[in-house]
Each structure stands twice: as structure tokens, then as C-alpha cells.
Coordinates of C-alpha atoms in Angstrom, one line a residue:
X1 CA 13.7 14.1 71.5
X2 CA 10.2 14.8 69.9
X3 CA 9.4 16.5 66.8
X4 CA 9.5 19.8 66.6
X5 CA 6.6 22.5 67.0
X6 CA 3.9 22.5 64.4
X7 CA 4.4 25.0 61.9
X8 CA 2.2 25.4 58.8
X9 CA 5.1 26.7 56.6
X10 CA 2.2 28.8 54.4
X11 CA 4.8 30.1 51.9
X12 CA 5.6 26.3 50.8
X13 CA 1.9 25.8 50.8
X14 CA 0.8 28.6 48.9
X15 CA 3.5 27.8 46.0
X16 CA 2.7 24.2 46.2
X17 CA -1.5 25.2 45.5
X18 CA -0.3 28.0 43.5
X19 CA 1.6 26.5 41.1
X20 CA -1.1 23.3 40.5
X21 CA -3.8 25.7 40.4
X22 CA -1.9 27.2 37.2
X23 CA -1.5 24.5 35.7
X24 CA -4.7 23.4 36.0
X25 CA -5.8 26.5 34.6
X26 CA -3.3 26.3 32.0
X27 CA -4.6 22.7 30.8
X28 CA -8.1 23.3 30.9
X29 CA -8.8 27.5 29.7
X30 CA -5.5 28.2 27.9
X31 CA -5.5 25.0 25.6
X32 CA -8.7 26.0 23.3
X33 CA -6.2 29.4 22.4
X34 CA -3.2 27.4 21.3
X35 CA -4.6 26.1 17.5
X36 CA -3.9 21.8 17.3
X37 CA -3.1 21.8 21.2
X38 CA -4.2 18.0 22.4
X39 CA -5.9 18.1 25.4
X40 CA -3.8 16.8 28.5
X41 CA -3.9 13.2 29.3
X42 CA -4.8 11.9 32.7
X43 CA -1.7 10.7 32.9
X44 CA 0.0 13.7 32.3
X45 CA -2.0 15.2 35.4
X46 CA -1.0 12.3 37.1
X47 CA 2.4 12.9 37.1
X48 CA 2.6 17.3 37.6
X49 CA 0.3 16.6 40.6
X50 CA 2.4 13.5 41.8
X51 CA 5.8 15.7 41.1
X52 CA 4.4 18.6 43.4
X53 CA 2.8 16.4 46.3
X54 CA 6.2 15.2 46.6
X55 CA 7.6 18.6 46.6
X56 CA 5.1 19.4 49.0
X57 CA 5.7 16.6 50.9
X58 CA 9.0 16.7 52.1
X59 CA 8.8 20.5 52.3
X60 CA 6.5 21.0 55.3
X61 CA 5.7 20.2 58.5
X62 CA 7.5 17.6 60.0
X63 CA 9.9 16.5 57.3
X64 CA 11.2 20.5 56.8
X65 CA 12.0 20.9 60.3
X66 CA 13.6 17.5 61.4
X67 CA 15.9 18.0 58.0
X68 CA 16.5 21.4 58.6
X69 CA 17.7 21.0 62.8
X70 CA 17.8 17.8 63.8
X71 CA 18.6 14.8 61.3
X72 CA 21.0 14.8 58.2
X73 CA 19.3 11.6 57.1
X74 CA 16.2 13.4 56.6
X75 CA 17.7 16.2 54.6
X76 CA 19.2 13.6 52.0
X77 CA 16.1 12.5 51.6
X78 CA 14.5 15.6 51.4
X79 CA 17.1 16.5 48.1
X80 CA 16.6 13.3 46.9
X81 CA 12.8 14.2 46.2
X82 CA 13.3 17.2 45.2
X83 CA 16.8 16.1 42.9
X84 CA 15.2 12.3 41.5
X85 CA 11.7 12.1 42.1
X86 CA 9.8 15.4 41.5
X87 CA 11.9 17.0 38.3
X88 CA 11.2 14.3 35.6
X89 CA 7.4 13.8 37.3
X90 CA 6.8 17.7 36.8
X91 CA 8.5 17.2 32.8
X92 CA 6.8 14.2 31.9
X93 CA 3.4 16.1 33.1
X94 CA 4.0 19.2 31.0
X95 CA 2.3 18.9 27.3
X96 CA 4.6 20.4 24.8
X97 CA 2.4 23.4 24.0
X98 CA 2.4 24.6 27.5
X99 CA 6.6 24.1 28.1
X100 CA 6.8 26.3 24.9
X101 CA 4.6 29.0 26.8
X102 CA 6.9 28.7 29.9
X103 CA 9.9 28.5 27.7
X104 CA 8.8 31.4 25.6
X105 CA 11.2 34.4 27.8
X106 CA 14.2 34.6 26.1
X107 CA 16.5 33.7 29.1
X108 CA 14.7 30.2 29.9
X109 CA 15.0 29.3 26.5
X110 CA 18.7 30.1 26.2
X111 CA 18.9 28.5 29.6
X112 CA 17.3 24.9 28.3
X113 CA 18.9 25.1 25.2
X114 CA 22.3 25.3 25.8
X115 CA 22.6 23.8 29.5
X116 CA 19.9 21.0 29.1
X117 CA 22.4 19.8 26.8
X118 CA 23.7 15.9 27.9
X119 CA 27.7 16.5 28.9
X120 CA 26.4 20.2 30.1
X121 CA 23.7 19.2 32.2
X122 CA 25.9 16.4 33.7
X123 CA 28.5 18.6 34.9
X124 CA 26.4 21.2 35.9
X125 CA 23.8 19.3 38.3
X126 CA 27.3 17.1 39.8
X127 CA 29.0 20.4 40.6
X128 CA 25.6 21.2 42.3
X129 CA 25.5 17.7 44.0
X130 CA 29.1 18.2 45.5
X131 CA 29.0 21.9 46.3
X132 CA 25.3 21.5 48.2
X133 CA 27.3 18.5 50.3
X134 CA 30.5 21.1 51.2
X135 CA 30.3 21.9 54.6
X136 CA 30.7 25.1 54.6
X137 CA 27.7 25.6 52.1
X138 CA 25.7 23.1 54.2
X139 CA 25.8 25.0 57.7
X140 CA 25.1 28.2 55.8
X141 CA 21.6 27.1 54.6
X142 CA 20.8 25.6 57.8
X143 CA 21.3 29.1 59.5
X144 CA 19.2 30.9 56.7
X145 CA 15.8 30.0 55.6
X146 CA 16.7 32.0 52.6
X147 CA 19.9 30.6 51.9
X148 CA 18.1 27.2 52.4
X149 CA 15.5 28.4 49.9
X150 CA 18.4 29.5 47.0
X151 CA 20.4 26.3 47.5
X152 CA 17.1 23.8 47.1
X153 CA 15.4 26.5 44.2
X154 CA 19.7 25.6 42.4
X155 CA 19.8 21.9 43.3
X156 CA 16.0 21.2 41.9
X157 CA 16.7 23.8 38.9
X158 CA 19.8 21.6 38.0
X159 CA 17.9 18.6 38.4
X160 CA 15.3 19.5 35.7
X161 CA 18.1 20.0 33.6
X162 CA 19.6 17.2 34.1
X163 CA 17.0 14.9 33.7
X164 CA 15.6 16.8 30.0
X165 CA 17.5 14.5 27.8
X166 CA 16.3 11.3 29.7
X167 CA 12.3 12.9 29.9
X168 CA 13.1 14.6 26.2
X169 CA 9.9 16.7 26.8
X170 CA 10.2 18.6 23.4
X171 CA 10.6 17.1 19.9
X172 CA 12.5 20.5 18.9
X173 CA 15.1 19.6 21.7
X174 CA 15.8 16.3 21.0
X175 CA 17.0 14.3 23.8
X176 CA 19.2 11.0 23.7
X177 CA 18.5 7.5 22.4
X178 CA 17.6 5.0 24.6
X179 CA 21.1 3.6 24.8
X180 CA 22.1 6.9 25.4
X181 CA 19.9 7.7 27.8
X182 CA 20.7 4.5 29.8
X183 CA 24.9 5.6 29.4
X184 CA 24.0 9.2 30.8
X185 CA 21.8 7.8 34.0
X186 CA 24.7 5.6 34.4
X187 CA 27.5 8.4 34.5
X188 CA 25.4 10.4 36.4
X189 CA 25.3 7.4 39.2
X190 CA 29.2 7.9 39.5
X191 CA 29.7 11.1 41.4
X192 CA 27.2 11.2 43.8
X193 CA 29.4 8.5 45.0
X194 CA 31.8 10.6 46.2
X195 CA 30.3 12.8 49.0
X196 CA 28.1 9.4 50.2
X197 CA 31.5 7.9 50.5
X198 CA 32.4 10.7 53.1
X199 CA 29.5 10.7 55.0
X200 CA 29.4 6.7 55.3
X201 CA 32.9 6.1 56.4
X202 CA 33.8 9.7 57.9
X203 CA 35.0 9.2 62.0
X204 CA 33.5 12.0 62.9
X205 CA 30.7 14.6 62.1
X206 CA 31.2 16.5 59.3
X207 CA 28.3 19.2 59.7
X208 CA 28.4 21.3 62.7
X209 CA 25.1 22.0 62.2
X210 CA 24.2 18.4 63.2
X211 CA 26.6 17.4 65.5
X212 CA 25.3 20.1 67.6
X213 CA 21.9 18.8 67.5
X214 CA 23.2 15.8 69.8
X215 CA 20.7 12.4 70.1
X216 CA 18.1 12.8 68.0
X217 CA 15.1 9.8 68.2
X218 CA 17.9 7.7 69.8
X219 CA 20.0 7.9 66.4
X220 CA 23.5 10.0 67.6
X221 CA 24.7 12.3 65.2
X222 CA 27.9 9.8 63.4
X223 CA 25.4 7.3 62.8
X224 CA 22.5 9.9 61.2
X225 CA 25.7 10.9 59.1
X226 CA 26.5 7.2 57.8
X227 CA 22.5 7.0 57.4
X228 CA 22.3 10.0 55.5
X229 CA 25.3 8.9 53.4
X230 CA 23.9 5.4 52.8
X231 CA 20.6 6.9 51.5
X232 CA 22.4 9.1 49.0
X233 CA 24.2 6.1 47.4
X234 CA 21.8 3.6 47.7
X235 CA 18.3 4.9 47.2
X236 CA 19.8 7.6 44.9
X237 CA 21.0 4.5 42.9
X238 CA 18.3 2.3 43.2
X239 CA 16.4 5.4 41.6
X240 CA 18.6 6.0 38.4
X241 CA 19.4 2.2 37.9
X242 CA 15.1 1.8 38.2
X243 CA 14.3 4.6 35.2
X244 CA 17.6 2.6 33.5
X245 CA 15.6 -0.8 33.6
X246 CA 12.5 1.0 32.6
X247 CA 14.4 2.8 29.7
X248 CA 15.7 -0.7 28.5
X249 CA 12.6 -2.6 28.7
X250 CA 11.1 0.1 27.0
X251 CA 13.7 0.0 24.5
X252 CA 13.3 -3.5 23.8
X253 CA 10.0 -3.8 23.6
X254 CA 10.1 -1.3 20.4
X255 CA 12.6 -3.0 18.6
X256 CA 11.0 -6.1 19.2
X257 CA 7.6 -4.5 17.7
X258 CA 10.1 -2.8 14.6
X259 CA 12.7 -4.9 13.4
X260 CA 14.1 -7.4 16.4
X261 CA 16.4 -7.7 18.7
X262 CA 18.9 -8.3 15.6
X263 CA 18.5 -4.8 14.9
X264 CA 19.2 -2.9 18.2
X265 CA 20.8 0.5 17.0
X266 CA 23.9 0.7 19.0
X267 CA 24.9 3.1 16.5
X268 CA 22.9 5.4 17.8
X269 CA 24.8 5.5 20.8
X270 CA 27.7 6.4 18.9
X271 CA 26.4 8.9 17.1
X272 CA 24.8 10.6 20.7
X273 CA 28.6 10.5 21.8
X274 CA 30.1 11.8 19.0
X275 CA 27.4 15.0 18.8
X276 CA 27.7 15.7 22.3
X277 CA 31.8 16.1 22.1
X278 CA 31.4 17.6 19.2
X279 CA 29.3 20.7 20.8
X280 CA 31.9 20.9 23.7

């Protein structure tokens, strides 16, 4: 089988453009209104405009379509750019003035403040993670565009969640320390385990959706499932244990800079622990 029929998929492009062009604007003609607002860095533009090419990217022409009719394999990697790789790109891009602007309606700001919360976030974006992978829910999106639209628009608004106390984007919303933010990549590593598990070792096809779509580019649809299953569990966890190593190197090189390696404060990961079960 080929790939599908070209199509432009305009609404995807539009948002993509759209949403860059604001931010662009934002950066550049709303900055001189906000009094002490630092101009953004270059690597701050860097990483919006890598975080919505990547979006983009697997959201069009031909990724879109194989994912959404032809290979499961695709799809998981589809929701693993829009899950791992473009939420903290998009956070780490956003200067604090300008997330205060988008956080200043009510409703987001409850929303971050109370979900974006460690042991909240956690549980929210897993239940996302295993929900999105029921397959029920699965053949559903795949015979709606909208449907498709609401369940990536939950799974990459749980993501952003999610990764806030790893990105801590805000000095008023304090995220973790870097022990704990090594702890909370590492928990959330564990679940995602799960549905992989299912779609690696699983006899038979799980998503009607796919097994209906027969021999695709000579891969049948059992082995796109253990494909698609193996992706989830192994890039998915070559990604978190990759920011992990990042966060410890990073982690060490201030202490080594402060007071030495003598001095690492484990104690902060106690006291991460005992705020976040204290809020539950």
C-alpha cells in the first residue's frame, strides 16, 4: 500500500502559523507595554518555534493520515510529539511576562494552579495516557476528526501540565528541586508501562480500527501493534530518562559551582515529598 492522497490539512496549518505569528507579535510589539519585561532570548524562540514545527510536523500530511488509517505505530508516535516533545519545548520558550498574560483569565489560572501541581498533574496526564489507549476511546477518534481533535487538544493539555514542575516556567509557581524533579520523571516512566505492555505482547489486534486496515507497507497489523507498543515504552523512556540525565548533570554542575558535591540537598527532596502529600 501507498500513502494516502495528499491533503493540505489547512486548519492544522492555519493554527500552526497562527499561533507563531502571535507569539511573535507578542515578543516583539507587546513587550515595550509590560514595564521591566526582558526581551526574549534567541533561545527561547528557538524552543516555541521548535515545540510547534513538531506539532506541525506530525500533524499533517503524511504522518496525520497514515496514523489516523493505516499504522498504530505512527499514531504512538504522533502522541509521543505531541505528549514529550512539544509541551516543555512550547514552556521553556514562553518568557514569564507573556505566560502571566495567557494565564491572566481566571479559569487557566485556577486550572495551572491547582492541577499543575506534582501528585495532581501525575495522575491526571496517566489517567489521560491509559484512557487515550482504551479501545473503545481509540476507534472512536479514528471515526471522528473531531473526536480525534478533543482527545489530542486533552492528551497535549495534560502534557503541559505535567511537565510544569519539571520546566517550572514561573518563579510564583514554584516547581520541584532537581532531585525532585528527577523522582517525578521517574514515576511518571511507570505507567505508561502498562498499556505498552499490552500492545507488545497482546496475540491479537486490539484496535479494530487497525486490524481492518490489513498489510500496510508490508508491516501486518499484530506486528504494527507490537511496534507501536515498543515505541511507547522505549522511546517514551529514552525521552524522560534523557531530560532525567540532563536534570542531574545540571544539578551537579551547580553544586559543584556552590558548595560541592558534599553538600547535595537531598533534603530537599524530602521536603518536595512531604509538601506535595501534605496538599493532597
Amino acid at each position: 500500500m501507498t500513502l494516502p492522497p495528499f491533503h493540505l490539512h489547512l486548519d492544522v496549518v492555519a493554527l500552526v502559523v497562527g499561533l507563531e505569528a502571535l507569539y511573535l507579535l507578542a515578543v516583539t510589539r507587546l513587550r515595550p507595554q509590560v514595564p521591566g519585561a526582558p526581551a526574549a532570548s534567541p533561545r527561547q524562540l528557538l524552543w516555541f518555534t521548535l515545540g510547534m514545527l513538531s506539532i506541525g510536523a506530525v500533524s499533517v500530511w503524511p504522518v496525520h493520515d497514515v496514523a489516523e488509517d493505516q499504522l498504530l505505530s505512527v499514531h504512538m508516535t504522533q502522541h509521543l510529539v505531541i505528549s514529550m516533545v512539544a509541551p516543555p519545548l512550547l514552556l521553556l520558550g514562553m518568557p514569564p511576562w507573556l505566560l502571566r498574560r495567557v494565564l491572566a483569565p481566571l479559569p487557566l489560572r485556577w486550572t495551572v494552579r491547582h492541577l499543575a501541581r506534582p501528585v495532581a498533574a501525575l495522575v491526571l496526564f496517566n489517567t489521560v495516557i491509559v484512557l487515550s489507549h482504551w479501545p473503545v476511546v481509540v476507534d472512536l477518534t479514528l471515526g471522528s476528526e473531531l473526536a480525534h481533535f478533543l482527545a489530542h487538544a486533552v492528551l497535549f493539555g495534560s502534557a503541559l501540565l505535567m511537565w510544569w514542575p519539571v520546566v517550572d516556567p514561573l518563579p510564583e509557581m514554584p516547581g520541584l528541586s532537581y532531585p525532585g524533579r528527577m523522582l517525578y520523571l521517574f514515576l511518571q516512566s511507570i505507567v505508561p508501562t502498562v498499556p505498552a505492555s499490552f500492545l507488545t505482547f497482546g496475540s491479537s489486534v486490539i484496535y479494530r480500527a487497525y486490524a481492518e486496515a490489513g498489510r500496510v507497507f508490508g508491516i501486518d497489523a499484530l506486528g504494527d501493534q507490537r511496534v507501536a507498543g515498543l515505541i511507547m515504552k522505549l522511546v517514551g523512556g529514552a525521552i524522560l530518562w534523557a531530560v532525567i540525565a540532563g536534570i542531574f548533570f545540571r544539578w551537579f554542575a551547580q553544586e559543584q559551582r556552590s558548595e560541592g558535591w558534599d553538600a547535595l540537598e537531598w533534603r530537599e527532596l524530602g521536603r518536595d515529598v512531604r509538601s506535595q502529600l501534605s496538599k493532597r
